[in-house]
């Protein structure tokens, strides 16, 4: 297996501290670091992180006695399920169909290279027989050591094994916060005692089931870095090449404890969304294949197209994807989920070279799709063909050959203005057409370039009738004209009418609009809208419509105008717009 040996890992630490990229340095200020070295986290060796990054795609598993209820793990304690009842579920937890080899086979069939399982979620239940609590699998009728069986099956099957461990524990009397949702305070709070408990448990995880690929911590709440950094250092002492995410402790100076973007630990963890392009700081998106983390009957399953798009946009942003399944109380992964995972694996079987071991870029993700690269080759993942072609900014390297992965013809026009890529419709693939661009030099050396829509409204001065919570910097109308598909103009909850307008600077001929409305689970909020241009004091409509949705596109006029307004006349909830674009034709 590809695991690096101990001495190499130690060498990695030395190399790291004398100056590799700041990827894993803890956020402690320099003076504090000098005064109290135990308060800095040296981070994982660069080789270990590079190895983890190359795996690209892993399986997240959320499982426990909560599966008996079909409600959300941790969060439903004291909400959907009374605390007393929730805490007794484990006495009925008997997943006799659990077969570690089958789970590993499912992960392998999906093309996944690693697995991370909830060894203990916020509800405090432990999936392994821990020496320091009886609230564990040993106290269930099942009695088997799930982690032992799963870690052994992973090793046998060539899947790397990692453990999720929730720092907050709303069940343990010493952890200061309790259910529901970690909002209550416990009279028995004793963070020092809890720290001992946590340390004993993570030590069990590493020493019994390791070496672990990763320790995936979550929701530290009041567990601050004065506890967390020494704890992480202890882990790194036990296993020098272990990778630790950014949720092991509340970073200094953060009122709310942590955010998914917190720059501590080895990597950042955008949750339930694809992270933004970032090659400097390692990251991993965690996302559910349905909606709930834990098993829920008839939960809405993501389509194959959604799954592939998520994987491609993640790899294209230079991130990993940890896709979650929630097994049932019988110990099985639902058949429909296994089928979907197999479909993903079949796709990867054909196109895996464009994902595994690649880096994101050089084109940052855009509406066309995303790009990955390896050696002298760029994999252009085309997920949409607006206008029948892909227009990209210029590359400082010559494209010497182009093709379509899996067969097909690609035509590339390369000029100083950029690249135009054509693939005949008959050669395009259902979900993702992967155009290979072979360059006359290494692709990774190219400074990442942002895709540009060519919209006449890009960067224009924008104003709006309403901005969500008055947070103009995050949700202002400028976010709809910034060519960044991950930011949006949002309005307050309950807004039924709103407008945003752009000043194009000078009278400009326009004849086509593209409006990308944010939708949740498929539906938009707008029911009636108008596109208007200013003529003196009046606004004249050039386009009228009902719903907008994702990537609405329509030609009109053309007209010449300087001020253009999107007027939403009717919405079922506060409308929100990813992008508002105008073109001459
Ligand atoms: O384990 C999964 C989540 O339970 C955990 N992190 C992932 C990996 C997590 N803990 N806190 N959060 C995520 C952020 C809070 C999310 C919430 Fe909700 C949104 C809490 C209440 C609304 C999700 C939806 C949980 C309950 C309902």
JSON list of N, CA, C and O and ligand atoms in Angstrom, two decimals, residues 60 62 72-73 75 79 118 121-122 164 170 216 218-219 247 258 260 271 286 293, ligand 1:
[
{"chain": "A", "resi": 60, "resn": "UNK", "atom": "N", "xyz": [-18.13, 8.77, 3.50]},
{"chain": "A", "resi": 60, "resn": "UNK", "atom": "CA", "xyz": [-18.43, 9.18, 4.86]},
{"chain": "A", "resi": 60, "resn": "UNK", "atom": "C", "xyz": [-19.58, 8.28, 5.31]},
{"chain": "A", "resi": 60, "resn": "UNK", "atom": "O", "xyz": [-20.49, 7.97, 4.52]},
{"chain": "A", "resi": 62, "resn": "UNK", "atom": "N", "xyz": [-22.39, 7.87, 8.45]},
{"chain": "A", "resi": 62, "resn": "UNK", "atom": "CA", "xyz": [-23.01, 8.31, 9.71]},
{"chain": "A", "resi": 62, "resn": "UNK", "atom": "C", "xyz": [-23.93, 7.18, 10.17]},
{"chain": "A", "resi": 62, "resn": "UNK", "atom": "O", "xyz": [-24.91, 6.85, 9.50]},
{"chain": "A", "resi": 72, "resn": "UNK", "atom": "N", "xyz": [-32.34, 12.52, 12.47]},
{"chain": "A", "resi": 72, "resn": "UNK", "atom": "CA", "xyz": [-30.96, 12.94, 12.29]},
{"chain": "A", "resi": 72, "resn": "UNK", "atom": "C", "xyz": [-30.10, 12.60, 13.52]},
{"chain": "A", "resi": 72, "resn": "UNK", "atom": "O", "xyz": [-30.52, 12.75, 14.66]},
{"chain": "A", "resi": 73, "resn": "UNK", "atom": "N", "xyz": [-28.90, 12.15, 13.24]},
{"chain": "A", "resi": 73, "resn": "UNK", "atom": "CA", "xyz": [-27.98, 11.75, 14.31]},
{"chain": "A", "resi": 73, "resn": "UNK", "atom": "C", "xyz": [-27.60, 12.98, 15.16]},
{"chain": "A", "resi": 73, "resn": "UNK", "atom": "O", "xyz": [-27.33, 14.05, 14.64]},
{"chain": "A", "resi": 75, "resn": "UNK", "atom": "N", "xyz": [-28.68, 15.53, 16.45]},
{"chain": "A", "resi": 75, "resn": "UNK", "atom": "CA", "xyz": [-29.58, 16.68, 16.47]},
{"chain": "A", "resi": 75, "resn": "UNK", "atom": "C", "xyz": [-30.98, 16.34, 16.91]},
{"chain": "A", "resi": 75, "resn": "UNK", "atom": "O", "xyz": [-31.70, 17.18, 17.46]},
{"chain": "A", "resi": 79, "resn": "UNK", "atom": "N", "xyz": [-35.15, 16.61, 20.50]},
{"chain": "A", "resi": 79, "resn": "UNK", "atom": "CA", "xyz": [-36.06, 17.26, 19.54]},
{"chain": "A", "resi": 79, "resn": "UNK", "atom": "C", "xyz": [-37.10, 16.22, 19.10]},
{"chain": "A", "resi": 79, "resn": "UNK", "atom": "O", "xyz": [-38.08, 16.02, 19.79]},
{"chain": "A", "resi": 118, "resn": "UNK", "atom": "N", "xyz": [-18.45, 7.68, 11.62]},
{"chain": "A", "resi": 118, "resn": "UNK", "atom": "CA", "xyz": [-18.75, 8.32, 12.91]},
{"chain": "A", "resi": 118, "resn": "UNK", "atom": "C", "xyz": [-18.52, 7.31, 14.02]},
{"chain": "A", "resi": 118, "resn": "UNK", "atom": "O", "xyz": [-19.33, 6.43, 14.25]},
{"chain": "A", "resi": 121, "resn": "UNK", "atom": "N", "xyz": [-20.85, 10.44, 17.57]},
{"chain": "A", "resi": 121, "resn": "UNK", "atom": "CA", "xyz": [-21.40, 11.72, 17.11]},
{"chain": "A", "resi": 121, "resn": "UNK", "atom": "C", "xyz": [-21.75, 12.57, 18.33]},
{"chain": "A", "resi": 121, "resn": "UNK", "atom": "O", "xyz": [-21.36, 12.24, 19.46]},
{"chain": "A", "resi": 122, "resn": "UNK", "atom": "N", "xyz": [-22.46, 13.69, 18.10]},
{"chain": "A", "resi": 122, "resn": "UNK", "atom": "CA", "xyz": [-22.76, 14.60, 19.22]},
{"chain": "A", "resi": 122, "resn": "UNK", "atom": "C", "xyz": [-23.58, 13.90, 20.32]},
{"chain": "A", "resi": 122, "resn": "UNK", "atom": "O", "xyz": [-23.65, 14.39, 21.44]},
{"chain": "A", "resi": 164, "resn": "UNK", "atom": "N", "xyz": [-14.28, 9.58, 12.27]},
{"chain": "A", "resi": 164, "resn": "UNK", "atom": "CA", "xyz": [-14.94, 10.82, 12.68]},
{"chain": "A", "resi": 164, "resn": "UNK", "atom": "C", "xyz": [-15.13, 10.73, 14.19]},
{"chain": "A", "resi": 164, "resn": "UNK", "atom": "O", "xyz": [-15.54, 9.68, 14.71]},
{"chain": "A", "resi": 170, "resn": "UNK", "atom": "N", "xyz": [-23.05, 15.81, 23.78]},
{"chain": "A", "resi": 170, "resn": "UNK", "atom": "CA", "xyz": [-24.19, 16.35, 24.52]},
{"chain": "A", "resi": 170, "resn": "UNK", "atom": "C", "xyz": [-24.73, 15.34, 25.54]},
{"chain": "A", "resi": 170, "resn": "UNK", "atom": "O", "xyz": [-25.61, 15.67, 26.33]},
{"chain": "A", "resi": 216, "resn": "UNK", "atom": "N", "xyz": [-11.20, 12.94, 11.96]},
{"chain": "A", "resi": 216, "resn": "UNK", "atom": "CA", "xyz": [-12.17, 13.94, 11.47]},
{"chain": "A", "resi": 216, "resn": "UNK", "atom": "C", "xyz": [-12.99, 14.43, 12.67]},
{"chain": "A", "resi": 216, "resn": "UNK", "atom": "O", "xyz": [-13.97, 13.82, 13.06]},
{"chain": "A", "resi": 218, "resn": "UNK", "atom": "N", "xyz": [-15.31, 17.20, 14.95]},
{"chain": "A", "resi": 218, "resn": "UNK", "atom": "CA", "xyz": [-16.48, 18.01, 14.60]},
{"chain": "A", "resi": 218, "resn": "UNK", "atom": "C", "xyz": [-16.98, 18.80, 15.81]},
{"chain": "A", "resi": 218, "resn": "UNK", "atom": "O", "xyz": [-16.91, 18.33, 16.95]},
{"chain": "A", "resi": 219, "resn": "UNK", "atom": "N", "xyz": [-17.49, 19.97, 15.55]},
{"chain": "A", "resi": 219, "resn": "UNK", "atom": "CA", "xyz": [-18.21, 20.83, 16.49]},
{"chain": "A", "resi": 219, "resn": "UNK", "atom": "C", "xyz": [-17.57, 20.89, 17.88]},
{"chain": "A", "resi": 219, "resn": "UNK", "atom": "O", "xyz": [-18.11, 20.35, 18.85]},
{"chain": "A", "resi": 247, "resn": "UNK", "atom": "N", "xyz": [-11.54, 20.97, 12.70]},
{"chain": "A", "resi": 247, "resn": "UNK", "atom": "CA", "xyz": [-12.61, 21.13, 13.70]},
{"chain": "A", "resi": 247, "resn": "UNK", "atom": "C", "xyz": [-12.27, 20.51, 15.05]},
{"chain": "A", "resi": 247, "resn": "UNK", "atom": "O", "xyz": [-13.17, 20.18, 15.83]},
{"chain": "A", "resi": 258, "resn": "UNK", "atom": "N", "xyz": [-15.90, 27.85, 15.89]},
{"chain": "A", "resi": 258, "resn": "UNK", "atom": "CA", "xyz": [-15.21, 27.48, 14.67]},
{"chain": "A", "resi": 258, "resn": "UNK", "atom": "C", "xyz": [-16.14, 27.72, 13.50]},
{"chain": "A", "resi": 258, "resn": "UNK", "atom": "O", "xyz": [-17.34, 27.90, 13.65]},
{"chain": "A", "resi": 260, "resn": "UNK", "atom": "N", "xyz": [-16.49, 26.26, 9.23]},
{"chain": "A", "resi": 260, "resn": "UNK", "atom": "CA", "xyz": [-15.96, 25.23, 8.33]},
{"chain": "A", "resi": 260, "resn": "UNK", "atom": "C", "xyz": [-14.73, 25.73, 7.59]},
{"chain": "A", "resi": 260, "resn": "UNK", "atom": "O", "xyz": [-13.99, 24.97, 7.02]},
{"chain": "A", "resi": 271, "resn": "UNK", "atom": "N", "xyz": [-19.06, 22.18, 4.26]},
{"chain": "A", "resi": 271, "resn": "UNK", "atom": "CA", "xyz": [-20.07, 21.14, 4.54]},
{"chain": "A", "resi": 271, "resn": "UNK", "atom": "C", "xyz": [-21.32, 21.37, 3.71]},
{"chain": "A", "resi": 271, "resn": "UNK", "atom": "O", "xyz": [-21.87, 22.46, 3.70]},
{"chain": "A", "resi": 286, "resn": "UNK", "atom": "N", "xyz": [-17.67, 17.76, 2.48]},
{"chain": "A", "resi": 286, "resn": "UNK", "atom": "CA", "xyz": [-18.45, 16.61, 2.93]},
{"chain": "A", "resi": 286, "resn": "UNK", "atom": "C", "xyz": [-19.90, 16.88, 2.56]},
{"chain": "A", "resi": 286, "resn": "UNK", "atom": "O", "xyz": [-20.41, 17.98, 2.72]},
{"chain": "A", "resi": 293, "resn": "UNK", "atom": "N", "xyz": [-27.87, 13.09, 7.22]},
{"chain": "A", "resi": 293, "resn": "UNK", "atom": "CA", "xyz": [-26.61, 12.38, 7.45]},
{"chain": "A", "resi": 293, "resn": "UNK", "atom": "C", "xyz": [-26.88, 10.93, 7.85]},
{"chain": "A", "resi": 293, "resn": "UNK", "atom": "O", "xyz": [-26.30, 9.99, 7.33]},
{"chain": "B", "resi": 1, "resn": "LIG", "atom": "O1", "xyz": [-22.03, 15.11, 11.29]},
{"chain": "B", "resi": 1, "resn": "LIG", "atom": "C1", "xyz": [-22.62, 16.01, 10.39]},
{"chain": "B", "resi": 1, "resn": "LIG", "atom": "C2", "xyz": [-23.44, 17.05, 11.09]},
{"chain": "B", "resi": 1, "resn": "LIG", "atom": "O2", "xyz": [-24.30, 16.50, 12.07]},
{"chain": "B", "resi": 1, "resn": "LIG", "atom": "C3", "xyz": [-22.36, 17.88, 11.72]},
{"chain": "B", "resi": 1, "resn": "LIG", "atom": "N1", "xyz": [-21.29, 17.87, 10.76]},
{"chain": "B", "resi": 1, "resn": "LIG", "atom": "C4", "xyz": [-21.59, 16.90, 9.74]},
{"chain": "B", "resi": 1, "resn": "LIG", "atom": "C5", "xyz": [-20.36, 16.21, 9.23]},
{"chain": "B", "resi": 1, "resn": "LIG", "atom": "C6", "xyz": [-22.79, 19.22, 12.08]},
{"chain": "B", "resi": 1, "resn": "LIG", "atom": "N2", "xyz": [-22.86, 19.64, 13.30]},
{"chain": "B", "resi": 1, "resn": "LIG", "atom": "N3", "xyz": [-23.22, 20.89, 13.30]},
{"chain": "B", "resi": 1, "resn": "LIG", "atom": "N4", "xyz": [-23.41, 21.26, 12.09]},
{"chain": "B", "resi": 1, "resn": "LIG", "atom": "C7", "xyz": [-23.16, 20.26, 11.27]},
{"chain": "B", "resi": 1, "resn": "LIG", "atom": "C8", "xyz": [-23.85, 22.58, 11.72]},
{"chain": "B", "resi": 1, "resn": "LIG", "atom": "C9", "xyz": [-25.29, 22.74, 12.11]},
{"chain": "B", "resi": 1, "resn": "LIG", "atom": "C10", "xyz": [-26.28, 22.38, 11.22]},
{"chain": "B", "resi": 1, "resn": "LIG", "atom": "C11", "xyz": [-27.66, 22.59, 11.54]},
{"chain": "B", "resi": 1, "resn": "LIG", "atom": "FE1", "xyz": [-29.20, 21.33, 11.38]},
{"chain": "B", "resi": 1, "resn": "LIG", "atom": "C12", "xyz": [-28.63, 23.12, 10.67]},
{"chain": "B", "resi": 1, "resn": "LIG", "atom": "C13", "xyz": [-28.26, 22.43, 12.80]},
{"chain": "B", "resi": 1, "resn": "LIG", "atom": "C14", "xyz": [-29.62, 22.77, 12.69]},
{"chain": "B", "resi": 1, "resn": "LIG", "atom": "C15", "xyz": [-29.84, 23.20, 11.37]},
{"chain": "B", "resi": 1, "resn": "LIG", "atom": "C16", "xyz": [-28.69, 19.79, 10.14]},
{"chain": "B", "resi": 1, "resn": "LIG", "atom": "C17", "xyz": [-29.98, 20.17, 9.88]},
{"chain": "B", "resi": 1, "resn": "LIG", "atom": "C18", "xyz": [-28.66, 19.37, 11.47]},
{"chain": "B", "resi": 1, "resn": "LIG", "atom": "C19", "xyz": [-29.93, 19.52, 11.98]},
{"chain": "B", "resi": 1, "resn": "LIG", "atom": "C20", "xyz": [-30.75, 20.01, 11.01]}
]
